[in-house]
Amino acid sequence: EVQLVESGGGLVKPGGSLRLSCAASGFTFGAYTMNWVRQAPGKGLEWVSSISSSSGFIYYADSLKGRFTISRDNAKNSLYLQMNSLRAEDTAVYYCAKGSGGFDVWGQGTMVTVSS
Amino acid sequence: EIVLTQSPGTLSLSPGERATLSCRASQSVSGNYLAWYQQKPGQAPRLLIYGASSRATGIPDRFSGSGSGTDFSLTISRLEPEDFAVYYCQQYSDSPRTFGQGTKVEIK
């Protein structure tokens, strides 16, 4: 079964850091572009970042540059999002998603809450 | 940045009716690299359409996508009870890979 499972979310204070992970199974992880998408409570979807199969191409939403870092370990079938200098407006469910031409597999999401 | 504007914000229809959702881009989406997703409360989004008009695996043929350039649409030919949800368009022709703000299809 093709599956993505996120972890690492939680409650963090403003200015803090968090590292999200996404474990992939059921497909050849190293062959696909991977992505992070977030959704603030009651709001729409916001693309966060994408990383190509071999990490050669990395893109970020303009609003996040310098604070978030996407990475992957193809040997461990895992995707990561390092989030630094977190703000209240980063509070959201963070999803990892597979694909470059439409995101065809999504995880269940992990909640990140930034609050003092 | 390509801004996607979806309309209407909410569509109130009855089961069996036809739904037409619109997604307009602020500039041309090259290659018609546009996708549609369905999201139900508490669930992750599900890919319905990619390449503006190709149905994703397992998607019923009552869902169809059309359009090119800056104007795209998603049509649900006959609404089933499970189709009442929020629908998002997304372009992947350029970075950032922006989403529209969503259209909620609710039961009338």
PDB file of C-alpha atoms in Angstrom:
ATOM      1  CA  GLU A   1       0.000   0.000   0.000  1.00  0.00           C
ATOM      2  CA  VAL A   2       1.292   3.433  -0.936  1.00  0.00           C
ATOM      3  CA  GLN A   3       1.507   5.476   2.240  1.00  0.00           C
ATOM      4  CA  LEU A   4       2.936   8.663   3.709  1.00  0.00           C
ATOM      5  CA  VAL A   5       3.039   9.149   7.467  1.00  0.00           C
ATOM      6  CA  GLU A   6       3.986  12.485   8.988  1.00  0.00           C
ATOM      7  CA  SER A   7       5.319  12.969  12.503  1.00  0.00           C
ATOM      8  CA  GLY A   8       7.028  15.578  14.623  1.00  0.00           C
ATOM      9  CA  GLY A   9       4.251  18.087  15.086  1.00  0.00           C
ATOM     10  CA  GLY A  10       3.313  19.591  18.422  1.00  0.00           C
ATOM     11  CA  LEU A  11       3.151  22.740  20.513  1.00  0.00           C
ATOM     12  CA  VAL A  12       6.085  25.119  20.265  1.00  0.00           C
ATOM     13  CA  LYS A  13       6.662  28.643  21.525  1.00  0.00           C
ATOM     14  CA  PRO A  14       7.122  31.570  19.126  1.00  0.00           C
ATOM     15  CA  GLY A  15      10.713  31.684  17.961  1.00  0.00           C
ATOM     16  CA  GLY A  16      11.151  27.970  18.517  1.00  0.00           C
ATOM     17  CA  SER A  17      12.062  25.179  16.123  1.00  0.00           C
ATOM     18  CA  LEU A  18      10.522  21.926  15.032  1.00  0.00           C
ATOM     19  CA  ARG A  19      11.492  19.186  12.613  1.00  0.00           C
ATOM     20  CA  LEU A  20       8.786  17.335  10.756  1.00  0.00           C
ATOM     21  CA  SER A  21       9.320  13.925   9.207  1.00  0.00           C
ATOM     22  CA  CYS A  22       7.421  12.012   6.562  1.00  0.00           C
ATOM     23  CA  ALA A  23       7.938   8.266   6.191  1.00  0.00           C
ATOM     24  CA  ALA A  24       7.111   6.825   2.790  1.00  0.00           C
ATOM     25  CA  SER A  25       6.259   3.257   1.889  1.00  0.00           C
ATOM     26  CA  GLY A  26       4.777   1.272  -0.979  1.00  0.00           C
ATOM     27  CA  PHE A  27       6.522   3.125  -3.800  1.00  0.00           C
ATOM     28  CA  THR A  28      10.028   3.962  -5.031  1.00  0.00           C
ATOM     29  CA  PHE A  29      10.503   7.046  -2.879  1.00  0.00           C
ATOM     30  CA  GLY A  30      13.757   8.120  -4.525  1.00  0.00           C
ATOM     31  CA  ALA A  31      12.117   8.454  -7.922  1.00  0.00           C
ATOM     32  CA  TYR A  32       9.658  11.183  -7.022  1.00  0.00           C
ATOM     33  CA  THR A  33       9.501  14.854  -6.190  1.00  0.00           C
ATOM     34  CA  MET A  34       8.121  15.385  -2.699  1.00  0.00           C
ATOM     35  CA  ASN A  35       6.307  18.343  -1.196  1.00  0.00           C
ATOM     36  CA  TRP A  36       5.058  19.954   1.986  1.00  0.00           C
ATOM     37  CA  VAL A  37       1.657  21.650   2.042  1.00  0.00           C
ATOM     38  CA  ARG A  38       0.063  23.265   5.063  1.00  0.00           C
ATOM     39  CA  GLN A  39      -3.441  24.250   6.096  1.00  0.00           C
ATOM     40  CA  ALA A  40      -4.149  26.721   8.877  1.00  0.00           C
ATOM     41  CA  PRO A  41      -7.251  25.982  10.970  1.00  0.00           C
ATOM     42  CA  GLY A  42     -10.372  26.690   8.910  1.00  0.00           C
ATOM     43  CA  LYS A  43      -8.333  27.944   5.966  1.00  0.00           C
ATOM     44  CA  GLY A  44      -7.296  26.738   2.528  1.00  0.00           C
ATOM     45  CA  LEU A  45      -4.258  24.852   1.305  1.00  0.00           C
ATOM     46  CA  GLU A  46      -0.885  26.574   1.114  1.00  0.00           C
ATOM     47  CA  TRP A  47       2.079  25.052  -0.725  1.00  0.00           C
ATOM     48  CA  VAL A  48       5.202  25.240   1.437  1.00  0.00           C
ATOM     49  CA  SER A  49       8.110  23.564  -0.357  1.00  0.00           C
ATOM     50  CA  SER A  50       9.142  20.991  -2.954  1.00  0.00           C
ATOM     51  CA  ILE A  51      12.267  18.897  -3.415  1.00  0.00           C
ATOM     52  CA  SER A  52      13.179  16.928  -6.518  1.00  0.00           C
ATOM     53  CA  SER A  53      14.024  13.239  -6.459  1.00  0.00           C
ATOM     54  CA  SER A  54      17.769  13.693  -6.038  1.00  0.00           C
ATOM     55  CA  SER A  55      17.507  16.953  -4.066  1.00  0.00           C
ATOM     56  CA  GLY A  56      18.902  18.877  -6.998  1.00  0.00           C
ATOM     57  CA  PHE A  57      15.965  21.270  -7.188  1.00  0.00           C
ATOM     58  CA  ILE A  58      14.431  22.828  -4.097  1.00  0.00           C
ATOM     59  CA  TYR A  59      11.706  25.455  -3.976  1.00  0.00           C
ATOM     60  CA  TYR A  60      10.044  27.369  -1.159  1.00  0.00           C
ATOM     61  CA  ALA A  61       7.090  29.661  -0.746  1.00  0.00           C
ATOM     62  CA  ASP A  62       8.443  33.194  -0.738  1.00  0.00           C
ATOM     63  CA  SER A  63       7.027  33.890   2.705  1.00  0.00           C
ATOM     64  CA  LEU A  64       9.071  31.067   4.234  1.00  0.00           C
ATOM     65  CA  LYS A  65      12.505  31.468   2.748  1.00  0.00           C
ATOM     66  CA  GLY A  66      15.266  31.440   5.266  1.00  0.00           C
ATOM     67  CA  ARG A  67      13.166  29.914   8.054  1.00  0.00           C
ATOM     68  CA  PHE A  68      12.219  26.497   6.662  1.00  0.00           C
ATOM     69  CA  THR A  69      14.496  23.873   5.109  1.00  0.00           C
ATOM     70  CA  ILE A  70      13.289  20.845   3.188  1.00  0.00           C
ATOM     71  CA  SER A  71      15.455  17.755   2.840  1.00  0.00           C
ATOM     72  CA  ARG A  72      15.167  14.070   2.111  1.00  0.00           C
ATOM     73  CA  ASP A  73      16.998  10.812   2.735  1.00  0.00           C
ATOM     74  CA  ASN A  74      16.237   8.408  -0.076  1.00  0.00           C
ATOM     75  CA  ALA A  75      18.005   5.553   1.707  1.00  0.00           C
ATOM     76  CA  LYS A  76      15.564   5.949   4.598  1.00  0.00           C
ATOM     77  CA  ASN A  77      12.508   6.731   2.415  1.00  0.00           C
ATOM     78  CA  SER A  78      12.030   9.892   4.402  1.00  0.00           C
ATOM     79  CA  LEU A  79      11.226  13.556   3.840  1.00  0.00           C
ATOM     80  CA  TYR A  80      11.923  16.304   6.354  1.00  0.00           C
ATOM     81  CA  LEU A  81      10.990  19.900   7.070  1.00  0.00           C
ATOM     82  CA  GLN A  82      13.155  21.852   9.497  1.00  0.00           C
ATOM     83  CA  MET A  83      11.197  24.841  10.749  1.00  0.00           C
ATOM     84  CA  ASN A  84      12.985  27.627  12.611  1.00  0.00           C
ATOM     85  CA  SER A  85      11.910  31.000  14.023  1.00  0.00           C
ATOM     86  CA  LEU A  86       8.339  29.792  14.187  1.00  0.00           C
ATOM     87  CA  ARG A  87       5.511  32.318  14.327  1.00  0.00           C
ATOM     88  CA  ALA A  88       1.868  32.110  15.343  1.00  0.00           C
ATOM     89  CA  GLU A  89       0.904  32.239  11.662  1.00  0.00           C
ATOM     90  CA  ASP A  90       2.787  28.981  11.058  1.00  0.00           C
ATOM     91  CA  THR A  91       0.125  27.169  13.084  1.00  0.00           C
ATOM     92  CA  ALA A  92      -1.338  24.600  10.705  1.00  0.00           C
ATOM     93  CA  VAL A  93      -1.685  20.987   9.726  1.00  0.00           C
ATOM     94  CA  TYR A  94       1.375  20.091   7.684  1.00  0.00           C
ATOM     95  CA  TYR A  95       0.943  17.485   4.959  1.00  0.00           C
ATOM     96  CA  CYS A  96       3.607  15.735   2.930  1.00  0.00           C
ATOM     97  CA  ALA A  97       2.575  14.877  -0.594  1.00  0.00           C
ATOM     98  CA  LYS A  98       4.082  12.957  -3.491  1.00  0.00           C
ATOM     99  CA  GLY A  99       4.425  14.095  -7.040  1.00  0.00           C
ATOM    100  CA  SER A 100       5.305  16.903  -9.392  1.00  0.00           C
ATOM    101  CA  GLY A 101       2.336  16.855 -11.752  1.00  0.00           C
ATOM    102  CA  GLY A 102      -0.462  16.944  -9.286  1.00  0.00           C
ATOM    103  CA  PHE A 103       0.098  15.590  -5.792  1.00  0.00           C
ATOM    104  CA  ASP A 104      -1.292  12.075  -5.998  1.00  0.00           C
ATOM    105  CA  VAL A 105      -0.510  10.723  -2.538  1.00  0.00           C
ATOM    106  CA  TRP A 106      -0.942  12.634   0.734  1.00  0.00           C
ATOM    107  CA  GLY A 107      -0.213  11.832   4.333  1.00  0.00           C
ATOM    108  CA  GLN A 108      -2.743  12.334   7.092  1.00  0.00           C
ATOM    109  CA  GLY A 109      -0.996  15.467   8.309  1.00  0.00           C
ATOM    110  CA  THR A 110       0.691  16.543  11.530  1.00  0.00           C
ATOM    111  CA  MET A 111      -0.493  19.511  13.568  1.00  0.00           C
ATOM    112  CA  VAL A 112       1.926  22.298  14.464  1.00  0.00           C
ATOM    113  CA  THR A 113       0.756  24.853  17.027  1.00  0.00           C
ATOM    114  CA  VAL A 114       2.863  27.928  17.715  1.00  0.00           C
ATOM    115  CA  SER A 115       1.734  29.565  20.912  1.00  0.00           C
ATOM    116  CA  SER A 116       3.159  30.903  24.138  1.00  0.00           C
TER     117      SER A 116
ATOM    118  CA  GLU B   1       3.458  34.336  -8.683  1.00  0.00           C
ATOM    119  CA  ILE B   2       0.386  32.879 -10.407  1.00  0.00           C
ATOM    120  CA  VAL B   3      -2.718  33.748  -8.399  1.00  0.00           C
ATOM    121  CA  LEU B   4      -5.646  31.350  -8.773  1.00  0.00           C
ATOM    122  CA  THR B   5      -9.145  32.675  -8.107  1.00  0.00           C
ATOM    123  CA  GLN B   6     -11.909  30.126  -7.647  1.00  0.00           C
ATOM    124  CA  SER B   7     -15.599  30.858  -8.039  1.00  0.00           C
ATOM    125  CA  PRO B   8     -18.103  30.652  -6.605  1.00  0.00           C
ATOM    126  CA  GLY B   9     -16.992  30.520  -3.001  1.00  0.00           C
ATOM    127  CA  THR B  10     -19.911  28.263  -2.142  1.00  0.00           C
ATOM    128  CA  LEU B  11     -22.171  26.228  -4.404  1.00  0.00           C
ATOM    129  CA  SER B  12     -25.464  25.004  -2.952  1.00  0.00           C
ATOM    130  CA  LEU B  13     -26.875  22.116  -4.949  1.00  0.00           C
ATOM    131  CA  SER B  14     -28.952  18.975  -4.522  1.00  0.00           C
ATOM    132  CA  PRO B  15     -27.805  15.405  -5.141  1.00  0.00           C
ATOM    133  CA  GLY B  16     -28.174  14.535  -8.813  1.00  0.00           C
ATOM    134  CA  GLU B  17     -27.542  18.089  -9.977  1.00  0.00           C
ATOM    135  CA  ARG B  18     -24.610  19.230 -12.083  1.00  0.00           C
ATOM    136  CA  ALA B  19     -21.821  21.268 -10.488  1.00  0.00           C
ATOM    137  CA  THR B  20     -19.490  23.569 -12.388  1.00  0.00           C
ATOM    138  CA  LEU B  21     -16.545  25.097 -10.538  1.00  0.00           C
ATOM    139  CA  SER B  22     -14.287  27.762 -11.996  1.00  0.00           C
ATOM    140  CA  CYS B  23     -10.586  28.494 -11.515  1.00  0.00           C
ATOM    141  CA  ARG B  24      -9.091  31.578 -13.130  1.00  0.00           C
ATOM    142  CA  ALA B  25      -5.355  32.238 -13.227  1.00  0.00           C
ATOM    143  CA  SER B  26      -3.700  35.657 -13.098  1.00  0.00           C
ATOM    144  CA  GLN B  27      -1.433  34.584 -15.956  1.00  0.00           C
ATOM    145  CA  SER B  28      -1.326  31.714 -18.378  1.00  0.00           C
ATOM    146  CA  VAL B  29      -0.684  28.289 -16.871  1.00  0.00           C
ATOM    147  CA  SER B  30       1.832  26.809 -19.256  1.00  0.00           C
ATOM    148  CA  GLY B  31       1.351  23.230 -20.344  1.00  0.00           C
ATOM    149  CA  ASN B  32      -2.097  23.325 -18.722  1.00  0.00           C
ATOM    150  CA  TYR B  33      -0.342  22.157 -15.590  1.00  0.00           C
ATOM    151  CA  LEU B  34      -3.415  22.501 -13.412  1.00  0.00           C
ATOM    152  CA  ALA B  35      -4.810  20.055 -10.878  1.00  0.00           C
ATOM    153  CA  TRP B  36      -8.028  19.756  -8.901  1.00  0.00           C
ATOM    154  CA  TYR B  37      -8.369  18.295  -5.414  1.00  0.00           C
ATOM    155  CA  GLN B  38     -11.272  17.325  -3.202  1.00  0.00           C
ATOM    156  CA  GLN B  39     -11.068  17.693   0.560  1.00  0.00           C
ATOM    157  CA  LYS B  40     -13.576  16.489   3.134  1.00  0.00           C
ATOM    158  CA  PRO B  41     -13.547  17.632   6.788  1.00  0.00           C
ATOM    159  CA  GLY B  42     -10.741  16.087   8.792  1.00  0.00           C
ATOM    160  CA  GLN B  43      -9.208  14.421   5.740  1.00  0.00           C
ATOM    161  CA  ALA B  44      -6.240  15.067   3.505  1.00  0.00           C
ATOM    162  CA  PRO B  45      -6.913  16.359   0.011  1.00  0.00           C
ATOM    163  CA  ARG B  46      -7.425  13.856  -2.787  1.00  0.00           C
ATOM    164  CA  LEU B  47      -6.186  14.396  -6.332  1.00  0.00           C
ATOM    165  CA  LEU B  48      -9.049  14.359  -8.840  1.00  0.00           C
ATOM    166  CA  ILE B  49      -7.674  15.892 -12.028  1.00  0.00           C
ATOM    167  CA  TYR B  50      -4.200  16.684 -13.343  1.00  0.00           C
ATOM    168  CA  GLY B  51      -3.063  18.254 -16.589  1.00  0.00           C
ATOM    169  CA  ALA B  52      -6.344  20.204 -16.552  1.00  0.00           C
ATOM    170  CA  SER B  53      -8.379  17.275 -17.888  1.00  0.00           C
ATOM    171  CA  SER B  54      -6.864  13.894 -16.954  1.00  0.00           C
ATOM    172  CA  ARG B  55      -8.608  11.975 -14.203  1.00  0.00           C
ATOM    173  CA  ALA B  56      -6.396  10.559 -11.482  1.00  0.00           C
ATOM    174  CA  THR B  57      -6.442   6.846 -10.729  1.00  0.00           C
ATOM    175  CA  GLY B  58      -9.748   5.643  -9.328  1.00  0.00           C
ATOM    176  CA  ILE B  59     -11.638   8.880  -9.884  1.00  0.00           C
ATOM    177  CA  PRO B  60     -15.205   8.333 -11.175  1.00  0.00           C
ATOM    178  CA  ASP B  61     -15.992   9.602 -14.654  1.00  0.00           C
ATOM    179  CA  ARG B  62     -18.639  11.988 -13.320  1.00  0.00           C
ATOM    180  CA  PHE B  63     -15.658  14.257 -12.557  1.00  0.00           C
ATOM    181  CA  SER B  64     -14.218  16.071 -15.552  1.00  0.00           C
ATOM    182  CA  GLY B  65     -11.836  18.954 -16.015  1.00  0.00           C
ATOM    183  CA  SER B  66     -11.451  21.356 -18.883  1.00  0.00           C
ATOM    184  CA  GLY B  67      -9.877  24.627 -19.882  1.00  0.00           C
ATOM    185  CA  SER B  68      -6.564  26.095 -20.911  1.00  0.00           C
ATOM    186  CA  GLY B  69      -4.477  29.211 -20.531  1.00  0.00           C
ATOM    187  CA  THR B  70      -6.070  31.164 -17.709  1.00  0.00           C
ATOM    188  CA  ASP B  71      -9.566  29.655 -17.456  1.00  0.00           C
ATOM    189  CA  PHE B  72     -10.242  26.204 -16.105  1.00  0.00           C
ATOM    190  CA  SER B  73     -13.256  24.375 -14.782  1.00  0.00           C
ATOM    191  CA  LEU B  74     -14.186  21.232 -12.884  1.00  0.00           C
ATOM    192  CA  THR B  75     -17.550  19.653 -13.620  1.00  0.00           C
ATOM    193  CA  ILE B  76     -19.323  17.034 -11.556  1.00  0.00           C
ATOM    194  CA  SER B  77     -22.010  15.700 -13.875  1.00  0.00           C
ATOM    195  CA  ARG B  78     -24.370  14.321 -11.227  1.00  0.00           C
ATOM    196  CA  LEU B  79     -23.638  15.007  -7.586  1.00  0.00           C
ATOM    197  CA  GLU B  80     -23.475  12.013  -5.307  1.00  0.00           C
ATOM    198  CA  PRO B  81     -23.838  12.424  -1.513  1.00  0.00           C
ATOM    199  CA  GLU B  82     -20.100  11.811  -1.070  1.00  0.00           C
ATOM    200  CA  ASP B  83     -19.218  14.670  -3.450  1.00  0.00           C
ATOM    201  CA  PHE B  84     -20.181  17.417  -1.009  1.00  0.00           C
ATOM    202  CA  ALA B  85     -16.800  18.780  -0.016  1.00  0.00           C
ATOM    203  CA  VAL B  86     -14.334  21.594  -0.682  1.00  0.00           C
ATOM    204  CA  TYR B  87     -12.532  21.667  -4.017  1.00  0.00           C
ATOM    205  CA  TYR B  88      -9.203  23.331  -4.734  1.00  0.00           C
ATOM    206  CA  CYS B  89      -7.358  24.025  -7.956  1.00  0.00           C
ATOM    207  CA  GLN B  90      -3.565  24.190  -8.056  1.00  0.00           C
ATOM    208  CA  GLN B  91      -1.089  25.151 -10.721  1.00  0.00           C
ATOM    209  CA  TYR B  92       2.237  23.383 -11.010  1.00  0.00           C
ATOM    210  CA  SER B  93       3.655  25.150 -14.052  1.00  0.00           C
ATOM    211  CA  ASP B  94       5.615  27.624 -11.995  1.00  0.00           C
ATOM    212  CA  SER B  95       7.031  28.102  -8.534  1.00  0.00           C
ATOM    213  CA  PRO B  96       5.416  28.856  -6.141  1.00  0.00           C
ATOM    214  CA  ARG B  97       2.916  26.077  -6.817  1.00  0.00           C
ATOM    215  CA  THR B  98      -0.124  28.041  -5.776  1.00  0.00           C
ATOM    216  CA  PHE B  99      -3.588  26.840  -4.769  1.00  0.00           C
ATOM    217  CA  GLY B 100      -6.891  28.569  -5.249  1.00  0.00           C
ATOM    218  CA  GLN B 101      -8.848  29.548  -2.148  1.00  0.00           C
ATOM    219  CA  GLY B 102     -11.360  26.729  -2.608  1.00  0.00           C
ATOM    220  CA  THR B 103     -15.013  26.227  -3.528  1.00  0.00           C
ATOM    221  CA  LYS B 104     -17.324  24.562  -1.048  1.00  0.00           C
ATOM    222  CA  VAL B 105     -20.025  22.388  -2.574  1.00  0.00           C
ATOM    223  CA  GLU B 106     -22.800  22.064  -0.005  1.00  0.00           C
ATOM    224  CA  ILE B 107     -26.133  20.318   0.097  1.00  0.00           C
ATOM    225  CA  LYS B 108     -29.032  22.605  -0.724  1.00  0.00           C
TER     226      LYS B 108
END
